[in-house]
Tab-separated table of C-alpha atoms and ligand atoms in Angstrom:
chain	number	residue	atom	x	y	z
A	1	UNK	CA	-87.866	-172.771	199.219
A	2	UNK	CA	-90.939	-170.534	199.066
A	3	UNK	CA	-90.940	-167.660	201.553
A	4	UNK	CA	-94.180	-166.348	202.936
A	5	UNK	CA	-95.100	-163.377	205.098
A	6	UNK	CA	-98.175	-163.470	207.319
A	7	UNK	CA	-99.907	-160.111	207.873
A	8	UNK	CA	-101.682	-160.213	211.241
A	9	UNK	CA	-101.057	-162.548	214.185
A	10	UNK	CA	-104.626	-162.687	215.473
A	11	UNK	CA	-106.944	-165.701	215.524
A	12	UNK	CA	-106.476	-166.698	211.879
A	13	UNK	CA	-102.836	-165.567	211.592
A	14	UNK	CA	-101.750	-167.632	214.570
A	15	UNK	CA	-103.790	-170.509	213.106
A	16	UNK	CA	-101.872	-170.227	209.814
A	17	UNK	CA	-98.535	-170.417	211.668
A	18	UNK	CA	-99.824	-173.383	213.696
A	19	UNK	CA	-101.080	-175.271	210.631
A	20	UNK	CA	-97.802	-174.757	208.757
A	21	UNK	CA	-95.777	-175.865	211.775
A	22	UNK	CA	-97.982	-178.862	212.591
A	23	UNK	CA	-98.347	-180.262	209.071
A	24	UNK	CA	-95.126	-178.969	207.538
A	25	UNK	CA	-94.082	-182.340	206.122
A	26	UNK	CA	-97.269	-183.084	204.213
A	27	UNK	CA	-97.694	-179.436	203.206
A	28	UNK	CA	-94.167	-179.242	201.770
A	29	UNK	CA	-94.719	-182.530	199.957
A	30	UNK	CA	-97.924	-181.292	198.390
A	31	UNK	CA	-96.407	-177.941	197.442
A	32	UNK	CA	-93.281	-179.671	196.204
A	33	UNK	CA	-91.415	-176.864	197.950
A	34	UNK	CA	-90.442	-176.010	201.482
A	35	UNK	CA	-92.856	-173.365	202.782
A	36	UNK	CA	-90.930	-171.037	205.076
A	37	UNK	CA	-92.532	-168.348	207.232
A	38	UNK	CA	-90.024	-165.539	206.785
A	39	UNK	CA	-92.043	-162.767	208.430
A	40	UNK	CA	-95.089	-162.202	210.597
A	41	UNK	CA	-96.335	-158.607	210.654
A	42	UNK	CA	-98.177	-157.296	213.686
A	43	UNK	CA	-98.085	-154.056	215.645
A	44	UNK	CA	-98.053	-155.978	218.925
A	45	UNK	CA	-95.194	-157.803	220.653
A	46	UNK	CA	-95.547	-161.486	221.587
A	47	UNK	CA	-92.960	-162.078	224.348
A	48	UNK	CA	-92.085	-165.733	224.737
A	49	UNK	CA	-93.853	-166.801	221.538
A	50	UNK	CA	-91.521	-168.422	218.956
A	51	UNK	CA	-93.068	-166.038	216.410
A	52	UNK	CA	-90.888	-163.301	217.949
A	53	UNK	CA	-87.983	-164.477	215.767
A	54	UNK	CA	-89.817	-163.522	212.566
A	55	UNK	CA	-91.966	-160.677	213.909
A	56	UNK	CA	-91.744	-157.326	212.116
A	57	UNK	CA	-93.722	-154.112	212.596
A	58	UNK	CA	-92.991	-152.396	209.290
A	59	UNK	CA	-94.707	-153.628	206.117
A	60	UNK	CA	-91.991	-152.103	203.923
A	61	UNK	CA	-89.586	-154.803	205.142
A	62	UNK	CA	-91.887	-157.413	203.586
A	63	UNK	CA	-92.913	-155.704	200.383
A	64	UNK	CA	-89.335	-154.665	199.576
A	65	UNK	CA	-87.874	-158.125	200.208
A	66	UNK	CA	-87.488	-159.892	196.832
A	67	UNK	CA	-87.250	-163.240	198.643
A	68	UNK	CA	-90.901	-163.063	199.758
A	69	UNK	CA	-92.999	-164.966	197.205
A	70	UNK	CA	-96.380	-165.093	198.948
A	71	UNK	CA	-98.137	-162.658	201.276
A	72	UNK	CA	-100.870	-164.045	203.546
A	73	UNK	CA	-103.312	-161.314	204.536
A	74	UNK	CA	-105.340	-162.281	207.619
A	75	UNK	CA	-105.768	-158.873	209.225
A	76	UNK	CA	-109.410	-158.344	208.175
A	77	UNK	CA	-111.084	-155.031	207.334
A	78	UNK	CA	-110.470	-152.843	204.330
A	79	UNK	CA	-107.529	-150.692	205.422
A	80	UNK	CA	-104.627	-151.167	205.660
A	81	UNK	CA	-105.325	-154.639	204.190
A	82	UNK	CA	-106.243	-153.245	200.745
A	83	UNK	CA	-103.124	-151.079	200.469
A	84	UNK	CA	-100.854	-153.902	201.674
A	85	UNK	CA	-102.385	-156.482	199.323
A	86	UNK	CA	-102.288	-154.184	196.307
A	87	UNK	CA	-98.651	-153.290	196.969
A	88	UNK	CA	-97.757	-156.981	197.342
A	89	UNK	CA	-99.404	-157.872	194.024
A	90	UNK	CA	-97.817	-154.918	192.226
A	91	UNK	CA	-94.461	-156.106	193.602
A	92	UNK	CA	-95.088	-159.519	191.976
A	93	UNK	CA	-95.982	-161.419	195.152
A	94	UNK	CA	-99.005	-163.746	195.204
A	95	UNK	CA	-101.548	-163.112	197.950
A	96	UNK	CA	-103.752	-165.511	199.957
A	97	UNK	CA	-106.432	-163.855	202.073
A	98	UNK	CA	-109.318	-164.752	204.367
A	99	UNK	CA	-110.695	-161.232	204.156
A	100	UNK	CA	-114.215	-161.289	202.663
A	101	UNK	CA	-114.725	-157.549	203.087
A	102	UNK	CA	-111.629	-156.936	200.977
A	103	UNK	CA	-112.554	-159.487	198.302
A	104	UNK	CA	-116.186	-158.343	198.072
A	105	UNK	CA	-115.125	-154.704	197.657
A	106	UNK	CA	-111.886	-154.859	195.683
A	107	UNK	CA	-111.814	-158.426	194.320
A	108	UNK	CA	-112.063	-157.570	190.593
A	109	UNK	CA	-109.263	-154.990	190.737
A	110	UNK	CA	-106.938	-157.234	192.768
A	111	UNK	CA	-107.624	-160.232	190.527
A	112	UNK	CA	-106.921	-158.079	187.474
A	113	UNK	CA	-103.503	-157.077	188.869
A	114	UNK	CA	-102.716	-160.719	189.666
A	115	UNK	CA	-103.681	-161.690	186.119
A	116	UNK	CA	-101.487	-158.977	184.577
A	117	UNK	CA	-98.533	-160.034	186.735
A	118	UNK	CA	-99.185	-163.752	186.159
A	119	UNK	CA	-99.381	-164.418	189.873
A	120	UNK	CA	-102.341	-165.269	192.123
A	121	UNK	CA	-104.825	-163.623	194.412
A	122	UNK	CA	-106.649	-166.474	196.181
A	123	UNK	CA	-109.326	-166.243	198.847
A	124	UNK	CA	-110.681	-169.705	199.670
A	125	UNK	CA	-111.022	-168.852	203.378
A	126	UNK	CA	-113.176	-165.802	202.684
A	127	UNK	CA	-116.334	-167.930	202.222
A	128	UNK	CA	-117.432	-170.943	204.218
A	129	UNK	CA	-114.349	-171.168	206.479
A	130	UNK	CA	-112.621	-174.472	205.754
A	131	UNK	CA	-115.023	-175.623	203.007
A	132	UNK	CA	-113.312	-175.756	199.600
A	133	UNK	CA	-116.135	-173.975	197.763
A	134	UNK	CA	-114.164	-171.307	195.872
A	135	UNK	CA	-111.840	-173.905	194.394
A	136	UNK	CA	-114.884	-175.998	193.439
A	137	UNK	CA	-116.547	-173.070	191.667
A	138	UNK	CA	-113.332	-171.985	189.994
A	139	UNK	CA	-112.000	-175.299	188.813
A	140	UNK	CA	-114.418	-178.188	189.371
A	141	UNK	CA	-117.860	-176.980	188.328
A	142	UNK	CA	-116.639	-175.514	185.063
A	143	UNK	CA	-118.850	-177.710	182.854
A	144	UNK	CA	-122.007	-176.207	184.298
A	145	UNK	CA	-124.169	-173.149	183.998
A	146	UNK	CA	-124.876	-172.574	187.671
A	147	UNK	CA	-128.394	-171.325	188.373
A	148	UNK	CA	-128.595	-171.440	192.176
A	149	UNK	CA	-126.328	-170.953	195.149
A	150	UNK	CA	-127.913	-171.143	198.592
A	151	UNK	CA	-125.719	-171.181	201.633
A	152	UNK	CA	-125.556	-171.102	205.365
A	153	UNK	CA	-122.505	-168.892	205.268
A	154	UNK	CA	-122.220	-167.443	208.735
A	155	UNK	CA	-121.072	-169.765	211.499
A	156	UNK	CA	-121.858	-167.325	214.303
A	157	UNK	CA	-125.553	-166.950	213.482
A	158	UNK	CA	-125.981	-170.627	212.644
A	159	UNK	CA	-124.451	-171.495	215.997
A	160	UNK	CA	-126.696	-168.953	217.749
A	161	UNK	CA	-129.909	-170.180	216.092
A	162	UNK	CA	-128.960	-173.764	216.924
A	163	UNK	CA	-128.289	-172.947	220.585
A	164	UNK	CA	-131.489	-170.886	220.828
A	165	UNK	CA	-133.420	-173.802	219.378
A	166	UNK	CA	-131.829	-176.722	221.233
A	167	UNK	CA	-130.599	-175.265	224.530
A	168	UNK	CA	-133.206	-172.529	224.915
A	169	UNK	CA	-130.416	-169.904	225.116
A	170	UNK	CA	-131.444	-166.325	224.688
A	171	UNK	CA	-129.959	-164.220	221.875
A	172	UNK	CA	-127.336	-162.481	224.049
A	173	UNK	CA	-126.007	-165.671	225.668
A	174	UNK	CA	-125.835	-167.465	222.341
A	175	UNK	CA	-123.836	-164.552	220.904
A	176	UNK	CA	-121.458	-164.525	223.868
A	177	UNK	CA	-120.824	-168.252	223.393
A	178	UNK	CA	-120.095	-167.789	219.682
A	179	UNK	CA	-117.693	-164.940	220.461
A	180	UNK	CA	-115.914	-167.005	223.125
A	181	UNK	CA	-115.390	-169.770	220.569
A	182	UNK	CA	-113.736	-167.317	218.152
A	183	UNK	CA	-116.447	-167.529	215.466
A	184	UNK	CA	-117.710	-163.963	215.498
A	185	UNK	CA	-116.290	-160.908	213.747
A	186	UNK	CA	-114.565	-158.238	215.883
A	187	UNK	CA	-117.794	-156.300	215.667
A	188	UNK	CA	-120.499	-159.003	215.676
A	189	UNK	CA	-122.967	-156.621	214.007
A	190	UNK	CA	-121.606	-157.974	210.719
A	191	UNK	CA	-122.668	-161.479	211.753
A	192	UNK	CA	-126.068	-160.842	213.312
A	193	UNK	CA	-127.209	-158.277	210.735
A	194	UNK	CA	-126.273	-160.562	207.831
A	195	UNK	CA	-123.525	-158.304	206.373
A	196	UNK	CA	-120.903	-161.067	206.618
A	197	UNK	CA	-123.114	-163.584	204.779
A	198	UNK	CA	-123.961	-160.862	202.246
A	199	UNK	CA	-120.306	-160.355	201.299
A	200	UNK	CA	-119.808	-164.108	201.047
A	201	UNK	CA	-122.767	-164.685	198.713
A	202	UNK	CA	-121.577	-161.708	196.624
A	203	UNK	CA	-118.161	-163.366	196.214
A	204	UNK	CA	-119.552	-166.832	195.456
A	205	UNK	CA	-122.126	-165.475	193.010
A	206	UNK	CA	-119.511	-163.409	191.182
A	207	UNK	CA	-117.462	-166.574	190.677
A	208	UNK	CA	-120.445	-168.730	189.754
A	209	UNK	CA	-121.991	-166.314	187.273
A	210	UNK	CA	-118.758	-164.758	185.982
A	211	UNK	CA	-119.753	-161.130	186.694
A	212	UNK	CA	-119.187	-158.805	189.626
A	213	UNK	CA	-122.078	-158.816	192.088
A	214	UNK	CA	-121.784	-155.724	194.235
A	215	UNK	CA	-122.660	-156.709	197.810
A	216	UNK	CA	-124.334	-153.322	198.278
A	217	UNK	CA	-127.036	-154.391	195.797
A	218	UNK	CA	-128.067	-157.430	197.837
A	219	UNK	CA	-131.144	-157.196	200.067
A	220	UNK	CA	-129.877	-158.164	203.538
A	221	UNK	CA	-131.738	-158.958	206.734
A	222	UNK	CA	-130.122	-160.495	209.840
A	223	UNK	CA	-131.440	-162.579	212.732
A	224	UNK	CA	-131.925	-159.856	215.344
A	225	UNK	CA	-135.714	-160.036	215.049
A	226	UNK	CA	-135.926	-163.824	215.457
A	227	UNK	CA	-137.529	-164.684	218.810
A	228	UNK	CA	-137.998	-167.879	220.858
A	229	UNK	CA	-141.679	-167.714	219.838
A	230	UNK	CA	-140.718	-167.862	216.128
A	231	UNK	CA	-138.503	-170.844	216.889
A	232	UNK	CA	-141.352	-172.622	218.694
A	233	UNK	CA	-143.674	-172.104	215.727
A	234	UNK	CA	-140.966	-173.499	213.441
A	235	UNK	CA	-140.702	-176.619	215.608
A	236	UNK	CA	-144.489	-177.060	215.581
A	237	UNK	CA	-144.345	-176.964	211.771
A	238	UNK	CA	-141.508	-179.526	211.673
A	239	UNK	CA	-139.227	-176.797	210.339
A	240	UNK	CA	-136.213	-174.812	211.490
A	241	UNK	CA	-135.004	-171.230	211.021
A	242	UNK	CA	-131.713	-170.589	209.212
A	243	UNK	CA	-130.020	-167.452	207.945
A	244	UNK	CA	-129.725	-168.192	204.234
A	245	UNK	CA	-127.695	-166.338	201.646
A	246	UNK	CA	-129.007	-167.139	198.212
A	247	UNK	CA	-128.681	-166.147	194.586
A	248	UNK	CA	-130.582	-167.545	191.621
A	249	UNK	CA	-130.669	-167.203	187.875
A	250	UNK	CA	-134.192	-167.163	186.498
A	251	UNK	CA	-134.114	-167.028	182.706
A	252	UNK	CA	-131.780	-164.138	181.987
A	253	UNK	CA	-132.401	-162.501	185.357
A	254	UNK	CA	-130.654	-162.875	188.695
A	255	UNK	CA	-131.693	-162.178	192.242
A	256	UNK	CA	-129.800	-162.403	195.519
A	257	UNK	CA	-130.748	-161.966	199.136
A	258	UNK	CA	-129.748	-162.716	202.722
A	259	UNK	CA	-132.532	-163.332	205.241
A	260	UNK	CA	-133.782	-165.779	207.852
A	261	UNK	CA	-135.863	-168.533	206.245
A	262	UNK	CA	-138.034	-171.340	207.545
A	263	UNK	CA	-136.805	-174.568	206.023
A	264	UNK	CA	-138.329	-178.037	206.136
A	265	UNK	CA	-136.753	-181.387	206.893
A	266	UNK	CA	-136.642	-182.331	203.218
A	267	UNK	CA	-134.048	-179.591	202.609
A	268	UNK	CA	-130.408	-180.713	202.822
A	269	UNK	CA	-129.737	-177.440	204.673
A	270	UNK	CA	-132.098	-178.417	207.532
A	271	UNK	CA	-129.447	-180.477	209.336
A	272	UNK	CA	-126.598	-177.977	209.006
A	273	UNK	CA	-126.227	-177.078	212.660
A	274	UNK	CA	-123.838	-175.326	215.023
A	275	UNK	CA	-120.890	-173.528	213.486
A	276	UNK	CA	-121.111	-175.617	210.327
A	277	UNK	CA	-121.613	-173.905	206.999
A	278	UNK	CA	-122.959	-175.367	203.812
A	279	UNK	CA	-123.382	-174.271	200.232
A	280	UNK	CA	-126.002	-175.833	198.008
A	281	UNK	CA	-125.252	-175.483	194.298
A	282	UNK	CA	-127.505	-176.289	191.357
A	283	UNK	CA	-125.982	-176.623	187.909
A	284	UNK	CA	-127.804	-177.224	184.641
A	285	UNK	CA	-125.956	-180.469	183.959
A	286	UNK	CA	-124.738	-181.427	187.425
A	287	UNK	CA	-128.093	-181.044	189.166
A	288	UNK	CA	-127.694	-180.677	192.933
A	289	UNK	CA	-124.469	-180.626	194.925
A	290	UNK	CA	-123.799	-179.588	198.474
A	291	UNK	CA	-120.569	-178.564	200.185
A	292	UNK	CA	-120.433	-178.832	203.968
A	293	UNK	CA	-117.872	-178.207	206.699
A	294	UNK	CA	-116.562	-176.059	209.518
A	295	UNK	CA	-117.527	-172.517	208.648
A	296	UNK	CA	-115.534	-170.427	211.108
A	297	UNK	CA	-112.868	-170.632	213.781
A	298	UNK	CA	-109.101	-170.481	213.897
A	299	UNK	CA	-107.950	-173.787	212.425
A	300	UNK	CA	-110.661	-174.453	209.793
A	301	UNK	CA	-110.089	-170.960	208.382
A	302	UNK	CA	-106.312	-171.368	208.564
A	303	UNK	CA	-106.636	-174.707	206.762
A	304	UNK	CA	-108.232	-172.944	203.775
A	305	UNK	CA	-105.636	-170.140	203.816
A	306	UNK	CA	-102.746	-172.612	203.839
A	307	UNK	CA	-104.361	-174.596	201.000
A	308	UNK	CA	-104.220	-171.375	198.957
A	309	UNK	CA	-100.559	-170.923	199.913
A	310	UNK	CA	-99.837	-174.446	198.643
A	311	UNK	CA	-101.679	-173.718	195.391
A	312	UNK	CA	-99.747	-170.483	194.963
A	313	UNK	CA	-96.433	-172.201	195.691
A	314	UNK	CA	-97.291	-174.713	192.955
A	315	UNK	CA	-98.200	-171.935	190.507
A	316	UNK	CA	-95.694	-169.225	191.384
A	317	UNK	CA	-95.700	-167.653	187.936
A	318	UNK	CA	-99.018	-168.780	186.495
A	319	UNK	CA	-102.399	-167.177	187.122
A	320	UNK	CA	-105.078	-169.770	187.943
A	321	UNK	CA	-108.189	-167.807	188.975
A	322	UNK	CA	-110.285	-167.301	185.875
A	323	UNK	CA	-114.023	-166.819	186.030
A	324	UNK	CA	-114.602	-163.374	187.546
A	325	UNK	CA	-114.817	-160.259	185.419
A	326	UNK	CA	-115.515	-156.705	186.515
A	327	UNK	CA	-118.664	-156.521	184.338
A	328	UNK	CA	-121.489	-155.783	186.781
A	329	UNK	CA	-124.163	-158.360	187.576
A	330	UNK	CA	-127.514	-156.591	187.602
A	331	UNK	CA	-130.172	-157.952	189.898
A	332	UNK	CA	-133.937	-158.073	189.287
A	333	UNK	CA	-136.354	-156.427	191.728
A	334	UNK	CA	-137.028	-158.679	194.709
A	335	UNK	CA	-140.709	-157.740	194.453
A	336	UNK	CA	-140.820	-159.968	191.351
A	337	UNK	CA	-139.489	-163.001	193.242
A	338	UNK	CA	-142.078	-165.570	194.306
A	339	UNK	CA	-142.306	-167.404	197.611
A	340	UNK	CA	-144.489	-168.352	200.564
A	341	UNK	CA	-144.581	-166.309	203.744
A	342	UNK	CA	-145.056	-167.238	207.423
A	343	UNK	CA	-146.836	-164.512	209.401
A	344	UNK	CA	-147.701	-164.248	213.095
A	345	UNK	CA	-150.719	-162.076	213.943
A	346	UNK	CA	-152.499	-160.819	217.041
A	347	UNK	CA	-155.947	-159.240	217.305
A	348	UNK	CA	-157.369	-160.226	213.917
A	349	UNK	CA	-159.647	-163.055	212.825
A	350	UNK	CA	-158.853	-165.766	210.326
A	351	UNK	CA	-161.738	-164.428	208.237
A	352	UNK	CA	-160.019	-161.027	207.985
A	353	UNK	CA	-156.723	-162.671	207.073
A	354	UNK	CA	-158.320	-164.856	204.394
A	355	UNK	CA	-160.205	-161.882	202.973
A	356	UNK	CA	-156.784	-160.411	202.209
A	357	UNK	CA	-154.618	-163.462	201.400
A	358	UNK	CA	-157.157	-166.079	200.278
A	359	UNK	CA	-156.863	-169.532	201.811
A	360	UNK	CA	-153.947	-169.859	204.261
A	361	UNK	CA	-152.519	-172.644	206.432
A	362	UNK	CA	-153.042	-171.845	210.134
A	363	UNK	CA	-150.721	-172.751	212.993
A	364	UNK	CA	-151.690	-172.085	216.596
A	365	UNK	CA	-149.793	-172.949	219.747
A	366	UNK	CA	-151.486	-173.348	223.091
A	367	UNK	CA	-148.571	-171.489	224.755
A	368	UNK	CA	-149.583	-168.342	222.831
A	369	UNK	CA	-153.390	-168.130	223.154
A	370	UNK	CA	-153.487	-164.452	222.121
A	371	UNK	CA	-152.056	-164.998	218.666
A	372	UNK	CA	-151.760	-167.413	215.759
A	373	UNK	CA	-149.698	-167.762	212.637
A	374	UNK	CA	-150.449	-168.528	209.006
A	375	UNK	CA	-148.581	-169.476	205.858
A	376	UNK	CA	-149.601	-167.888	202.567
A	377	UNK	CA	-149.801	-169.559	199.182
A	378	UNK	CA	-147.040	-168.853	196.669
A	379	UNK	CA	-147.015	-165.214	195.574
A	380	UNK	CA	-144.686	-162.477	194.368
A	381	UNK	CA	-142.999	-160.622	197.201
A	382	UNK	CA	-144.387	-157.309	195.894
A	383	UNK	CA	-147.942	-158.687	196.086
A	384	UNK	CA	-147.285	-160.012	199.603
A	385	UNK	CA	-146.064	-156.579	200.696
A	386	UNK	CA	-149.196	-154.888	199.329
A	387	UNK	CA	-151.491	-157.379	201.066
A	388	UNK	CA	-149.488	-157.254	204.303
A	389	UNK	CA	-150.144	-153.493	204.514
A	390	UNK	CA	-153.826	-154.306	205.061
A	391	UNK	CA	-153.108	-156.322	208.231
A	392	UNK	CA	-150.002	-154.424	209.321
A	393	UNK	CA	-151.336	-153.316	212.742
A	394	UNK	CA	-151.898	-156.979	213.648
A	395	UNK	CA	-148.623	-158.416	212.359
A	396	UNK	CA	-146.116	-159.665	214.955
A	397	UNK	CA	-143.487	-161.108	212.619
A	398	UNK	CA	-142.893	-162.418	209.106
A	399	UNK	CA	-140.387	-165.035	207.942
A	400	UNK	CA	-139.913	-166.270	204.374
A	401	UNK	CA	-140.271	-169.947	203.603
A	402	UNK	CA	-137.582	-171.743	201.596
A	403	UNK	CA	-139.297	-174.108	199.129
B	501	LIG	N1	-117.747	-164.363	211.614
B	501	LIG	C1	-117.648	-165.309	210.560
B	501	LIG	C2	-118.676	-166.407	210.784
B	501	LIG	C3	-116.259	-165.881	210.510
B	501	LIG	O1	-119.231	-166.477	211.876
B	501	LIG	O2	-118.954	-167.179	209.879
B	501	LIG	C4	-115.968	-166.683	209.288
B	501	LIG	O3	-116.037	-165.907	208.135
């Protein structure tokens, strides 16, 4: 028997208990062990819930119990999660977590402790909800030098953009819907400002490139400035707007960013709608691959957490997470990165715009007679910024184009 303790009985924690109870037969078969929930830690009481029988309020009970093999941390946030996880690992207990903030900030240290103790610190659910992307990067794509990761990594914002585009919802209503469905973070600022996607691309990039990408180094822009007008222009262009988290290796240099992008129908990410997440990976021998699935919500996230528990039960005294060192990954200046830019302007002529940018592609919509939009040719971001200064008083919005 393998005993586990679940820290936190919120959305994901209750999902973990539900998944283990619902699928216990197949889970035990796959783990080749009986997975037993010995404790659930939460400060609250849950009268009438069967979890009451295993509910504890004091973490010391768990960390001091030599019968607990695996600790499942699904509390979220940095503290007390970090202290609890570190103590569990130091006590020789493997940890499975869904906590991207914890992994993005303390991942290298926690993985180092797990390595020293020959146990595991696994975090499949921290990126892409139920999509098995961490396992793929860690153990399937090991023949490749990966040179691009581009993902739709936040279910809340993808759901919101989809609802704004298809149902004409405004930003606030779309956010309320996503919160009601249990997709959003406790404080949805992390979703809508891109911070959640930023931590996820930092984790995935660290695994893909084998060095620690500090999330604080990643340029991050959310979707709060995206308007129905932008969405209508996108439709007119046969494109859609997605919040992309991307990192690329160009020669010996790397860049990473999170921002809304216009993407065309030829992109495999175009059709990733609703709460779904997707990660596009390019490897030097593999070529293109894409991973797709439910990116947030109670059961998809719990599915990934429980998969880690099964893996840990199968490898109780053998460390299996390999390709992440604490050597820092240094990023190049974004100003050096090339791309095309979509710009909406008001009160300036096409002649003035082309005097600055050269030939551009123009898009005008009859609904907005006072303005028009244009798409630049390919140029470095630094050059775009310099040119944009010249028409700044007339600029309404700018969105990058994903080529
Ligand atoms: N708030 C996150 C999202 C939850 O919307 O994707 C899953 O990490």
